């Protein structure tokens, strides 16, 4: 079923390997270097379980998943990565040139109808299970999420149009820029579809041009989607995801040293000065900060090297951070907090996080201005609030704005909110060990519950419940909402 807009047939599904978030590629690069043989599994979770696919939607999704096998890096995309993403080494770019997704081997999808009549309109639960080597499977997450969202809004909630999407994105961009916010577009995984994201990018770039002409201090700093960055001529942005920390913790089964190990191997792969935003909340920010203050081993102080920060069977990272061009290791003793340019806040109370990070940097005697990237379910009002709080505390705040931009619709018939799916795909195991995420909010706990409980006890984790952290209604609820799935459940 092809979509047409103004007589133009829009592409179905995913047709570029770069139609993904930058950090999936950076993590794949690090995995190729250090952990190419690790076997992993991923699990799909629908945090809005009342919003189910129909059988027809699921069948369309299956076809799109199968078509991922036809996607590969083009020569133009290779040249783009060489000139734009200079942190990718030649070995990785050569690997990516011949890389192919093999969904028939790696992705298992099932549909369980609530009331099986055999009709295309039957609704049910969708299950997606991914398994294989980490190197081969890491790029499935973003396209599978984007395709699942597209399937839902092609077949289940169809009461919407593209009308005013570019204008809406333009107006949002203008408000953010006028307030002085520096932000990037982060909306691929839960976008309504490819065309919506393209319209959003057009609107944001138009707003950015106007902002420059009017002298506003805000800035559109890029997009996490590498394909759209290439298409629209803006920077691709991103560093690392929870998956990197989760995978290393799972492989080593050492949660007390997992953060430090992950930081050390990350710096070992990319060096200093690039991809330098650290994600703090995988196992809770307080645990992360214990690792963040640790000194990275250097050639002059190899006794500082803790063997527990080495991954069994993996090549050892260099002693000390390399320069950004990988030319030499630094002999200066510094902590990871000094080496990294800043941190990303992705769960819990952002205002409290600002205070925690201010107190931390002051206790470490770090006076250089650091960056905080906010990325947890943002809108204009929240960006402005967090910007003021972060700037008052001496930080340089930036924002990754996602679903608010790429899946903000109203029903054409009555103007009510057309609520986005809240779906995630998370690493569930590595080398046979459960992979978990705790975060700074109980609503974002992920993975085997027994392992979550054990790790919390091991780390002395203090449970936190944030008032705004309800994942089932993160982007609102439609008034009097009663989906076909709910009707069939009764």
Short mmCIF file of N, CA, C and O in Angstrom, two decimals, residues 13-19 64 66-74 77 96 98-101:
data_model
loop_
_atom_site.label_atom_id
_atom_site.label_comp_id
_atom_site.label_asym_id
_atom_site.label_seq_id
_atom_site.Cartn_x
_atom_site.Cartn_y
_atom_site.Cartn_z
N UNK A 13 8.57 2.12 3.90
CA UNK A 13 9.55 1.53 4.79
C UNK A 13 10.91 2.20 4.80
O UNK A 13 11.04 3.42 4.67
N UNK A 14 11.95 1.39 4.97
CA UNK A 14 13.33 1.86 5.12
C UNK A 14 14.09 1.56 3.82
O UNK A 14 14.09 0.43 3.35
N UNK A 15 14.76 2.56 3.27
CA UNK A 15 15.50 2.34 2.02
C UNK A 15 16.94 2.83 2.11
O UNK A 15 17.66 2.77 1.11
N UNK A 16 17.38 3.32 3.28
CA UNK A 16 18.76 3.73 3.46
C UNK A 16 19.30 3.14 4.76
O UNK A 16 18.63 3.21 5.80
N UNK A 17 20.49 2.56 4.71
CA UNK A 17 21.12 2.03 5.92
C UNK A 17 21.43 3.14 6.92
O UNK A 17 21.56 2.92 8.12
N UNK A 18 21.52 4.39 6.41
CA UNK A 18 21.79 5.52 7.29
C UNK A 18 20.52 6.11 7.90
O UNK A 18 20.61 7.08 8.67
N UNK A 19 19.36 5.54 7.58
CA UNK A 19 18.11 5.99 8.19
C UNK A 19 18.04 5.39 9.59
O UNK A 19 17.22 4.53 9.91
N UNK A 64 7.95 -5.30 5.45
CA UNK A 64 8.97 -4.25 5.53
C UNK A 64 10.23 -4.76 6.23
O UNK A 64 11.35 -4.39 5.85
N UNK A 66 11.33 -7.83 6.11
CA UNK A 66 12.02 -8.67 5.12
C UNK A 66 12.80 -7.82 4.13
O UNK A 66 13.90 -8.19 3.70
N UNK A 67 12.26 -6.66 3.77
CA UNK A 67 12.91 -5.79 2.79
C UNK A 67 14.19 -5.14 3.32
O UNK A 67 14.99 -4.62 2.53
N UNK A 68 14.41 -5.18 4.62
CA UNK A 68 15.65 -4.63 5.17
C UNK A 68 16.87 -5.35 4.62
O UNK A 68 17.97 -4.79 4.59
N UNK A 69 16.69 -6.58 4.16
CA UNK A 69 17.80 -7.34 3.59
C UNK A 69 18.33 -6.70 2.31
O UNK A 69 19.46 -7.00 1.89
N UNK A 70 17.53 -5.84 1.68
CA UNK A 70 17.93 -5.22 0.41
C UNK A 70 18.68 -3.90 0.61
O UNK A 70 19.15 -3.31 -0.37
N UNK A 71 18.79 -3.44 1.85
CA UNK A 71 19.38 -2.13 2.12
C UNK A 71 20.88 -2.26 2.32
O UNK A 71 21.35 -3.13 3.05
N UNK A 72 21.64 -1.39 1.68
CA UNK A 72 23.10 -1.40 1.85
C UNK A 72 23.65 0.00 1.66
O UNK A 72 22.97 0.89 1.11
N UNK A 73 24.87 0.21 2.09
CA UNK A 73 25.51 1.51 2.00
C UNK A 73 25.83 1.83 0.53
O UNK A 73 26.44 1.03 -0.17
N UNK A 74 25.42 3.01 0.08
CA UNK A 74 25.72 3.43 -1.29
C UNK A 74 27.08 4.13 -1.33
O UNK A 74 27.62 4.53 -0.29
N UNK A 77 26.79 7.55 0.14
CA UNK A 77 26.73 7.51 1.60
C UNK A 77 28.11 7.24 2.19
O UNK A 77 28.47 7.84 3.22
N UNK A 96 31.32 -1.60 6.89
CA UNK A 96 29.96 -1.12 6.65
C UNK A 96 29.62 -1.17 5.16
O UNK A 96 28.45 -1.38 4.79
N UNK A 98 30.24 -3.46 3.07
CA UNK A 98 29.76 -4.80 2.69
C UNK A 98 28.71 -5.35 3.65
O UNK A 98 28.22 -6.47 3.46
N UNK A 99 28.36 -4.58 4.66
CA UNK A 99 27.41 -5.05 5.68
C UNK A 99 26.00 -5.19 5.11
O UNK A 99 25.54 -4.33 4.35
N UNK A 100 25.32 -6.26 5.49
CA UNK A 100 23.92 -6.47 5.12
C UNK A 100 23.16 -6.95 6.35
O UNK A 100 23.63 -7.83 7.10
N UNK A 101 21.97 -6.41 6.54
CA UNK A 101 21.06 -6.96 7.53
C UNK A 101 20.49 -8.27 6.99
O UNK A 101 20.22 -8.39 5.78
#
